[in-house]
Short mmCIF file of C-alpha atoms and ligand atoms in Angstrom, two decimals:
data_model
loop_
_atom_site.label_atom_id
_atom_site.label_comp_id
_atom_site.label_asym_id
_atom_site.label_seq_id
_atom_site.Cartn_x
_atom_site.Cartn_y
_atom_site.Cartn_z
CA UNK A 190 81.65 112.69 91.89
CA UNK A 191 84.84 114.49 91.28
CA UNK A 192 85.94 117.58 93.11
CA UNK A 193 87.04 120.82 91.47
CA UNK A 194 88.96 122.81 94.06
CA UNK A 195 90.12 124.87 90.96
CA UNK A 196 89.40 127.61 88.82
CA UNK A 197 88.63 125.04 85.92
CA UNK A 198 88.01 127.18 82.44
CA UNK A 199 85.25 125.39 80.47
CA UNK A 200 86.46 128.31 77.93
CA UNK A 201 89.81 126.76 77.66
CA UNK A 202 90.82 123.35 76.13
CA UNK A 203 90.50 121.03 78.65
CA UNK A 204 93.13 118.02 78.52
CA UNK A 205 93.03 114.76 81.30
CA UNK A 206 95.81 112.33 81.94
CA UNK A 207 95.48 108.90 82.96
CA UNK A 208 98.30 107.75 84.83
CA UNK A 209 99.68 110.97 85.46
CA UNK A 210 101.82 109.53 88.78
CA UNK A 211 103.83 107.19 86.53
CA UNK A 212 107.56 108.11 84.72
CA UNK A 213 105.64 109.65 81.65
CA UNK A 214 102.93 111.04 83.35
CA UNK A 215 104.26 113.44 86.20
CA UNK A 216 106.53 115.38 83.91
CA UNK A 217 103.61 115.38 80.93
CA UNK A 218 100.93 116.44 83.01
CA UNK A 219 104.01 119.69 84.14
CA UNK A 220 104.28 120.21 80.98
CA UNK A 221 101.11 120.98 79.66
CA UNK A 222 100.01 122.77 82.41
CA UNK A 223 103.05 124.98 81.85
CA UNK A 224 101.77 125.41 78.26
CA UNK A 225 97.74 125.19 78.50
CA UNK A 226 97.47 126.39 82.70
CA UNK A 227 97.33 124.63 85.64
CA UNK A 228 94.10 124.24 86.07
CA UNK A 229 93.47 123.42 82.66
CA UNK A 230 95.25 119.59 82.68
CA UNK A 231 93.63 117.35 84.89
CA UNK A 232 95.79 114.84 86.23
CA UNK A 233 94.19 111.34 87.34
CA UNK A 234 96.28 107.87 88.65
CA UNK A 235 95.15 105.41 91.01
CA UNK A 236 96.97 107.11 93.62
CA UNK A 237 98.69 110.43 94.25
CA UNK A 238 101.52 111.55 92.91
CA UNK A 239 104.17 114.04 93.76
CA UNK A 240 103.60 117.14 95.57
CA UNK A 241 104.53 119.38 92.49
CA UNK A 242 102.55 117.40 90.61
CA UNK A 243 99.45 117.49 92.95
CA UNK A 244 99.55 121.04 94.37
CA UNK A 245 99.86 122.20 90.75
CA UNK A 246 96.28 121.70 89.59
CA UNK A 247 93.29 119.11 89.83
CA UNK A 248 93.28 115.61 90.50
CA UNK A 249 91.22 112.96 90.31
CA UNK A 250 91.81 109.29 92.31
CA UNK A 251 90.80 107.69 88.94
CA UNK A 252 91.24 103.53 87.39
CA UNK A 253 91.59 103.67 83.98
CA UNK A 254 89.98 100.28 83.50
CA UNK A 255 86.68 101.90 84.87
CA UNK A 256 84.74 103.07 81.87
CA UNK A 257 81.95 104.78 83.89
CA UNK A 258 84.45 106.29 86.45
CA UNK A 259 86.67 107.39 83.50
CA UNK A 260 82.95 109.08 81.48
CA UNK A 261 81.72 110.78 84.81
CA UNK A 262 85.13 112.69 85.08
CA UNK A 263 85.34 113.53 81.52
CA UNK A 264 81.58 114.85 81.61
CA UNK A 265 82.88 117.04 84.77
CA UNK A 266 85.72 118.36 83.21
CA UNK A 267 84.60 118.72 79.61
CA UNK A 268 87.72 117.57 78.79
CA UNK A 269 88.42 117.63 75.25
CA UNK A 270 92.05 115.70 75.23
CA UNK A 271 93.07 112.38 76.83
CA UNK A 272 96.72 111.31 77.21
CA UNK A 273 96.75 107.57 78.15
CA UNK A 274 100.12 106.97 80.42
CA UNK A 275 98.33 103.94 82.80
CA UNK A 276 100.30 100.75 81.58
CA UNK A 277 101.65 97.77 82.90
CA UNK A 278 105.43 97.53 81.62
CA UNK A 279 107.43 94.88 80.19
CA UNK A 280 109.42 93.45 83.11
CA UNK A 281 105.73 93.62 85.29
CA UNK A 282 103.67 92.49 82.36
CA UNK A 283 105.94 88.90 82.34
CA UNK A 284 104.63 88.56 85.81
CA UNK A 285 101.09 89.29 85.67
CA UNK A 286 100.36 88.60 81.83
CA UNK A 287 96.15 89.02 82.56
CA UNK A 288 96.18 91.40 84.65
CA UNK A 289 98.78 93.32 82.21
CA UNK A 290 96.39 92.64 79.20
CA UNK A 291 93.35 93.65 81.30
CA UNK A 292 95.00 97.08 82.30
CA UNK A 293 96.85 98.20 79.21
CA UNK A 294 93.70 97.23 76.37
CA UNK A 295 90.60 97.96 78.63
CA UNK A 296 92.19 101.40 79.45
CA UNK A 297 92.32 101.84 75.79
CA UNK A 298 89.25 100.47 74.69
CA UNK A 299 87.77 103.17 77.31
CA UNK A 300 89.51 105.57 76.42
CA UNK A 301 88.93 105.10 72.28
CA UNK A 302 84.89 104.64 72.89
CA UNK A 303 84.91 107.66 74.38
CA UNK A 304 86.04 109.13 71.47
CA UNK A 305 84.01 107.11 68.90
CA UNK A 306 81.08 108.58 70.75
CA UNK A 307 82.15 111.94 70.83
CA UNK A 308 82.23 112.58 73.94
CA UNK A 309 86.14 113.35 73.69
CA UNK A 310 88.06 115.05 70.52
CA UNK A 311 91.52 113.63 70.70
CA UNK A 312 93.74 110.83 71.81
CA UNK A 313 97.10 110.54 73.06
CA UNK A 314 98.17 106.61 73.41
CA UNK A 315 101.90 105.54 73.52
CA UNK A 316 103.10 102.72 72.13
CA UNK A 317 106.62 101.05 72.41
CA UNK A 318 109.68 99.63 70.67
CA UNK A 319 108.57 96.30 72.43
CA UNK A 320 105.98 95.85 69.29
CA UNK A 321 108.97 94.16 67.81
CA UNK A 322 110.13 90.96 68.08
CA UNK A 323 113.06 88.62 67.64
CA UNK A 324 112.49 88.49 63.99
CA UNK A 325 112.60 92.22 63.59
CA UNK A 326 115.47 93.37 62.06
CA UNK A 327 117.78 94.54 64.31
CA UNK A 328 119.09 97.74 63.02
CA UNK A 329 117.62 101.29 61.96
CA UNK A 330 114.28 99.12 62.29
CA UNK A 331 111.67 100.45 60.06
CA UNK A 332 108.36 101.84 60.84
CA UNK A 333 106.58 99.12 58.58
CA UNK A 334 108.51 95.87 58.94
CA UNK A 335 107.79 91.98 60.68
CA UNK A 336 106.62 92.63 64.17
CA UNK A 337 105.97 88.98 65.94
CA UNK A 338 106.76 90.48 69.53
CA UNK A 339 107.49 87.78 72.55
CA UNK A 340 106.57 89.77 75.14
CA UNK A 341 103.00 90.40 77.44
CA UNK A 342 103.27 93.88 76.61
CA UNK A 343 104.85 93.91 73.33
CA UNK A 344 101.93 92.10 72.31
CA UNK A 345 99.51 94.64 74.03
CA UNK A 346 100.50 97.30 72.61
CA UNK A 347 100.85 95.96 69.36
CA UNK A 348 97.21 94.92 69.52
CA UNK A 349 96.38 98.73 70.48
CA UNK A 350 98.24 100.12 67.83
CA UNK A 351 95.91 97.70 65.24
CA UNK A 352 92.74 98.49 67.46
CA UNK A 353 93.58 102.81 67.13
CA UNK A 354 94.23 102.55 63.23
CA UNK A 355 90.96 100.68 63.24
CA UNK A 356 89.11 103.43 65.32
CA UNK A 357 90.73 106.29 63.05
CA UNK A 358 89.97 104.06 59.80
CA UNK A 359 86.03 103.21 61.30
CA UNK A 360 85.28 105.89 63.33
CA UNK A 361 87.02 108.63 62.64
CA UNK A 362 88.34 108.63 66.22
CA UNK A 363 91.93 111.14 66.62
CA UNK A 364 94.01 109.30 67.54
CA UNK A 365 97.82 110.04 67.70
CA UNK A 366 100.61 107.77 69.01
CA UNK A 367 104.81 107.19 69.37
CA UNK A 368 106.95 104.25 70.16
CA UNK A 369 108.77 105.31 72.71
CA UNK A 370 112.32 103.92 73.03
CA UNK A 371 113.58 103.39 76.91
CA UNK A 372 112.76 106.47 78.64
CA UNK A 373 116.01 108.12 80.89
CA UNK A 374 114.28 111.07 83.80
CA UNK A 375 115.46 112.18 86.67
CA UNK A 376 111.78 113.61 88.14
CA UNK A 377 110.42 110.06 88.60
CA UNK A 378 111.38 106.27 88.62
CA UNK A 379 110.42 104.37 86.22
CA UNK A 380 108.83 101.17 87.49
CA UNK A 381 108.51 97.35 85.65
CA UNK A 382 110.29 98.38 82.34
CA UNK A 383 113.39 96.36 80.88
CA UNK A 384 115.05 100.03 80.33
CA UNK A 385 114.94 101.16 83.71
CA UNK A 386 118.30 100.36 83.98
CA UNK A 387 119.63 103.23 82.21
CA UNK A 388 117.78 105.34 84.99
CA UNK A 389 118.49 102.90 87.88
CA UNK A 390 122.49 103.62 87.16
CA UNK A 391 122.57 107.26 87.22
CA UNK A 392 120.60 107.01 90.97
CA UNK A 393 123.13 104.87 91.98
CA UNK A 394 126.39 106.73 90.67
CA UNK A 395 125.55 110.35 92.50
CA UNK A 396 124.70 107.91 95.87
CA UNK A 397 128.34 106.72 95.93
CA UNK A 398 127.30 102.96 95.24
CA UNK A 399 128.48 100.78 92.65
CA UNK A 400 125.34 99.35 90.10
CA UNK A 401 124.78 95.65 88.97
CA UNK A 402 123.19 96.36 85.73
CA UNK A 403 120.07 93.25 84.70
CA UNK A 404 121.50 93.27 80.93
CA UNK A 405 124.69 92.31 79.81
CA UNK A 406 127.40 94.95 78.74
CA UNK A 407 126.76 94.59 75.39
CA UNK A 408 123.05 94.99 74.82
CA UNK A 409 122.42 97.69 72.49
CA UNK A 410 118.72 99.55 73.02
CA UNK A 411 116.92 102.35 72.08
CA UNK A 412 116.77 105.24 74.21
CA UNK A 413 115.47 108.90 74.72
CA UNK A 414 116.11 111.60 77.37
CA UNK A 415 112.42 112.42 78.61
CA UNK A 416 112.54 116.54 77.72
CA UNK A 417 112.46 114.75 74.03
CA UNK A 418 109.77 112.47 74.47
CA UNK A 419 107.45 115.06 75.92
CA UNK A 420 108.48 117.15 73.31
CA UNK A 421 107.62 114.70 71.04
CA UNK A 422 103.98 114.08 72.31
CA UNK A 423 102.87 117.51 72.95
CA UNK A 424 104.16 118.07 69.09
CA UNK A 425 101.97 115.04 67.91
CA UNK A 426 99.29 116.78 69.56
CA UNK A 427 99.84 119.85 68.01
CA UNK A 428 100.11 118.96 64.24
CA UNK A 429 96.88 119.36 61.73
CA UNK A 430 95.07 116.16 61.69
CA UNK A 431 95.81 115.72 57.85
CA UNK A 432 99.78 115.86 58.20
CA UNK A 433 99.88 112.40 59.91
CA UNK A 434 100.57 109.52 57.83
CA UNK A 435 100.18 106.60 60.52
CA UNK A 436 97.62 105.86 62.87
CA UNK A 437 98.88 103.14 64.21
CA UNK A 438 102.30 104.35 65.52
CA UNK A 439 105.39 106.27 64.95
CA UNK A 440 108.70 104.97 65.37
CA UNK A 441 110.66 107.74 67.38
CA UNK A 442 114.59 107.12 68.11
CA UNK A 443 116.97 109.94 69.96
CA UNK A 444 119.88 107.63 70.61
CA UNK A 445 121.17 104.08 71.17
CA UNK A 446 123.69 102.77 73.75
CA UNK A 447 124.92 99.63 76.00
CA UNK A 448 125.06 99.03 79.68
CA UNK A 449 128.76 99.33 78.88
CA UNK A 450 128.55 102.22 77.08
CA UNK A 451 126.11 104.28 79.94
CA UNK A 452 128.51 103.12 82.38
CA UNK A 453 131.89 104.62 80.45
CA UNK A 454 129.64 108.26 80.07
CA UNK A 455 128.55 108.39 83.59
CA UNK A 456 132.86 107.61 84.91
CA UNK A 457 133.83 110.37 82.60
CA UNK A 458 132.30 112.63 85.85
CA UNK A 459 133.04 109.45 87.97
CA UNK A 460 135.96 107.77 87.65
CA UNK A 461 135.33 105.59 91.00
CA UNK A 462 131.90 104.41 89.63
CA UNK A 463 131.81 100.78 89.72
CA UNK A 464 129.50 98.60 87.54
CA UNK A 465 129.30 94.76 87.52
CA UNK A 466 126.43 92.87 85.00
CA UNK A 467 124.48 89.82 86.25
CA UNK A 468 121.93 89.31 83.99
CA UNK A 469 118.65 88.01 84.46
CA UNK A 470 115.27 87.21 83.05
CA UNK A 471 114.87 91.05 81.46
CA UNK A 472 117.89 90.43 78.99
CA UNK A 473 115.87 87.97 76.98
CA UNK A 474 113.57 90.50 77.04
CA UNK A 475 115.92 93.59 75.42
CA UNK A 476 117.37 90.85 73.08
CA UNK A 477 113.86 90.21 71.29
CA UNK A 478 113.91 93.94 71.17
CA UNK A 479 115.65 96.53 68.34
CA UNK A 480 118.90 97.98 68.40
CA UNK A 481 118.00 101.04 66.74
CA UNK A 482 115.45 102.58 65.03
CA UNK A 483 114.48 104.70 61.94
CA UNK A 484 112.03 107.40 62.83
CA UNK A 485 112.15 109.44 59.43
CA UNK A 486 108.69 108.92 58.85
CA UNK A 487 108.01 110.78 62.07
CA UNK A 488 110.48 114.09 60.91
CA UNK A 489 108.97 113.93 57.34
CA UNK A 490 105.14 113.69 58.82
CA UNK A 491 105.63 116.32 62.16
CA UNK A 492 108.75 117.65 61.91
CA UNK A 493 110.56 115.36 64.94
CA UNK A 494 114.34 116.00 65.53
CA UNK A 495 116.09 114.59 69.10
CA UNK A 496 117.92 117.10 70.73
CA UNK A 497 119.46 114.82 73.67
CA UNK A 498 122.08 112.11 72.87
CA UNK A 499 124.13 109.76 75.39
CA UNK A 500 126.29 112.86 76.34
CA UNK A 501 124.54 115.45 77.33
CA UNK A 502 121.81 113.02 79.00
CA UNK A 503 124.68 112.06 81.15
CA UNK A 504 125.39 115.60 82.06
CA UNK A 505 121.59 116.21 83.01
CA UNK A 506 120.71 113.55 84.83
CA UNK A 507 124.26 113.69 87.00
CA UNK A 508 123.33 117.35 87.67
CA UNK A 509 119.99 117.10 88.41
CA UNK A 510 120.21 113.88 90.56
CA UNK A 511 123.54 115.36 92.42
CA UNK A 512 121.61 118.88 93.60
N1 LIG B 802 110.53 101.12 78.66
C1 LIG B 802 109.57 100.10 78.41
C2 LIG B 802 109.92 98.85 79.10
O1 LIG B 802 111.09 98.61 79.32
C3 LIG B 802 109.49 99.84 76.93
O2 LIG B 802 108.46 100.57 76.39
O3 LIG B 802 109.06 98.09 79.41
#
């Protein structure tokens, strides 16, 4: 049974994230309880996370895959909101393909029957730009367009984005859902992902080492500062249920760059920083993946506008990282 140590308001709206430990999670879960209250966003992983993250409010030791675990602490709570964050990511998911597709659909299909039988309003699920495939095209990809992805976890999540426009369509289940680009933070690591680079480099410019980037110099992906993409999903969250056009996914873009191009932002501060590019089994990865993206449908729909490009990500994450 889960323990409430806090001064949990069944008055309030009552939110619970799953995988609230990961990249996503930790700064998601200190975001909404910024907006909501602390004790108001229940935070839940298979193991504990940060000490801001778990001094801040509840937590629950919690596997997403178990449905009965997952219904007992949702009964508890009375939560009324679930964010998804538990995954396996792309890099990981190449190792471990079952155990990927067990983790990243059961959690869903959890998650979504929960919802189909009421006993939860609303859904946050991410999806990814790894729904697309080689035969994508390339540039300003567009929200409806040939998605044959050749990855583990591309094809997971493109799977759960078919399964949650199903459960909107059938059940009336709502559900609400991004595709993030490569995700830059300085709070937590990433872990598993084929764009972890791009957060890997910055930790390794402010400790004085040189970085051997996975992707070659020239490999152009998608990418968002993480202030964005929590911005992003709290406003998804937000917006009347009518105002959204897809229920499968949005397409959400902030900015696109190379290993190359990271490294020349990040020696504009660093002139000594050193970067050499050995790549290995995660490039054919990012090459079955977009270059850019078109995300208009998501500014028409809620409103979305980046505020973070390549430049002033730079400047955070070297002055955050360096303090
Ligand atoms: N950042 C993720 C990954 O690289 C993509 O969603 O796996």
């Amino acid at each position: 049974m889960p323990s409430n140590p806090f001064n949990f308001d069944l008055m309030q709206k009552s939110i619970l994230i799953l995988g609230a430990c990961g990249q996503i999670g930790t700064e998601l879960t200190l975001a909404l309880r910024e907006k909501y209250g602390n004790d108001q966003v229940v935070a839940s992983d298979i193991r504990e996370g940060s000490k801001n993250l778990m001094d801040s409010g509840p937590f629950e030791l919690l596997d997403a895959t178990n449905y009965d675990a997952m219904e007992d602490v949702i009964m508890y709570y009375e939560i009324e909101e679930v964010y998804l964050m538990a995954a396996m990511l792309s890099a990981t998911a190449e190792k471990f393909p079952m155990r990927a597709w067990n983790l990243n659909m059961n959690s869903l299909f959890n998650v979504l029957n929960l919802a189909k039988e009421g006993k939860i309003n609303k859904v946050f699920w991410p999806s990814s730009i790894a729904v697309f495939g080689p035969n994508t095209p390339l540039e300003n990809t567009p929200q409806s367009t040939i998605m044959e992805p050749s990855t583990v976890y591309g094809i997971s999540k493109q799977s759960g984005e078919r399964w949650c426009s199903y459960y909107f369509r059938k059940y009336g289940v709502d559900v609400r859902s991004v595709r993030y680009p490569g995700l830059i933070s300085w709070k937590t690591l990433p872990g598993g992902g084929t764009t972890d680079y791009a957060v890997e480099i910055y930790h390794k410019a402010v400790s004085g080492e040189a970085y051997t980037s996975f992707l070659k110099s020239d490999t152009k992906l998608p990418m968002m500062f993480m202030d964005d993409a929590i911005r992003a999903t709290v406003d998804i969250m937000e917006i009347e249920s009518d105002k959204l056009t897809v229920r499968s996914s949005y397409n959400l873009a902030a900015m696109s760059f190379t290993p190359a191009e990271i490294t020349a932002s990040i020696q504009a501060y660093i002139p000594e920083f050193k970067v050499d590019f050995k790549p290995d089994f995660r490039q054919d990865i990012a090459d079955s993946w977009p270059n850019s993206i078109d995300d208009s449908q998501a500014t028409v729909d809620w409103g979305w506008q980046p505020q973070f490009d390549l430049e002033r990500t730079t400047e955070e994450m070297l002055r955050n990282l360096g303090k």
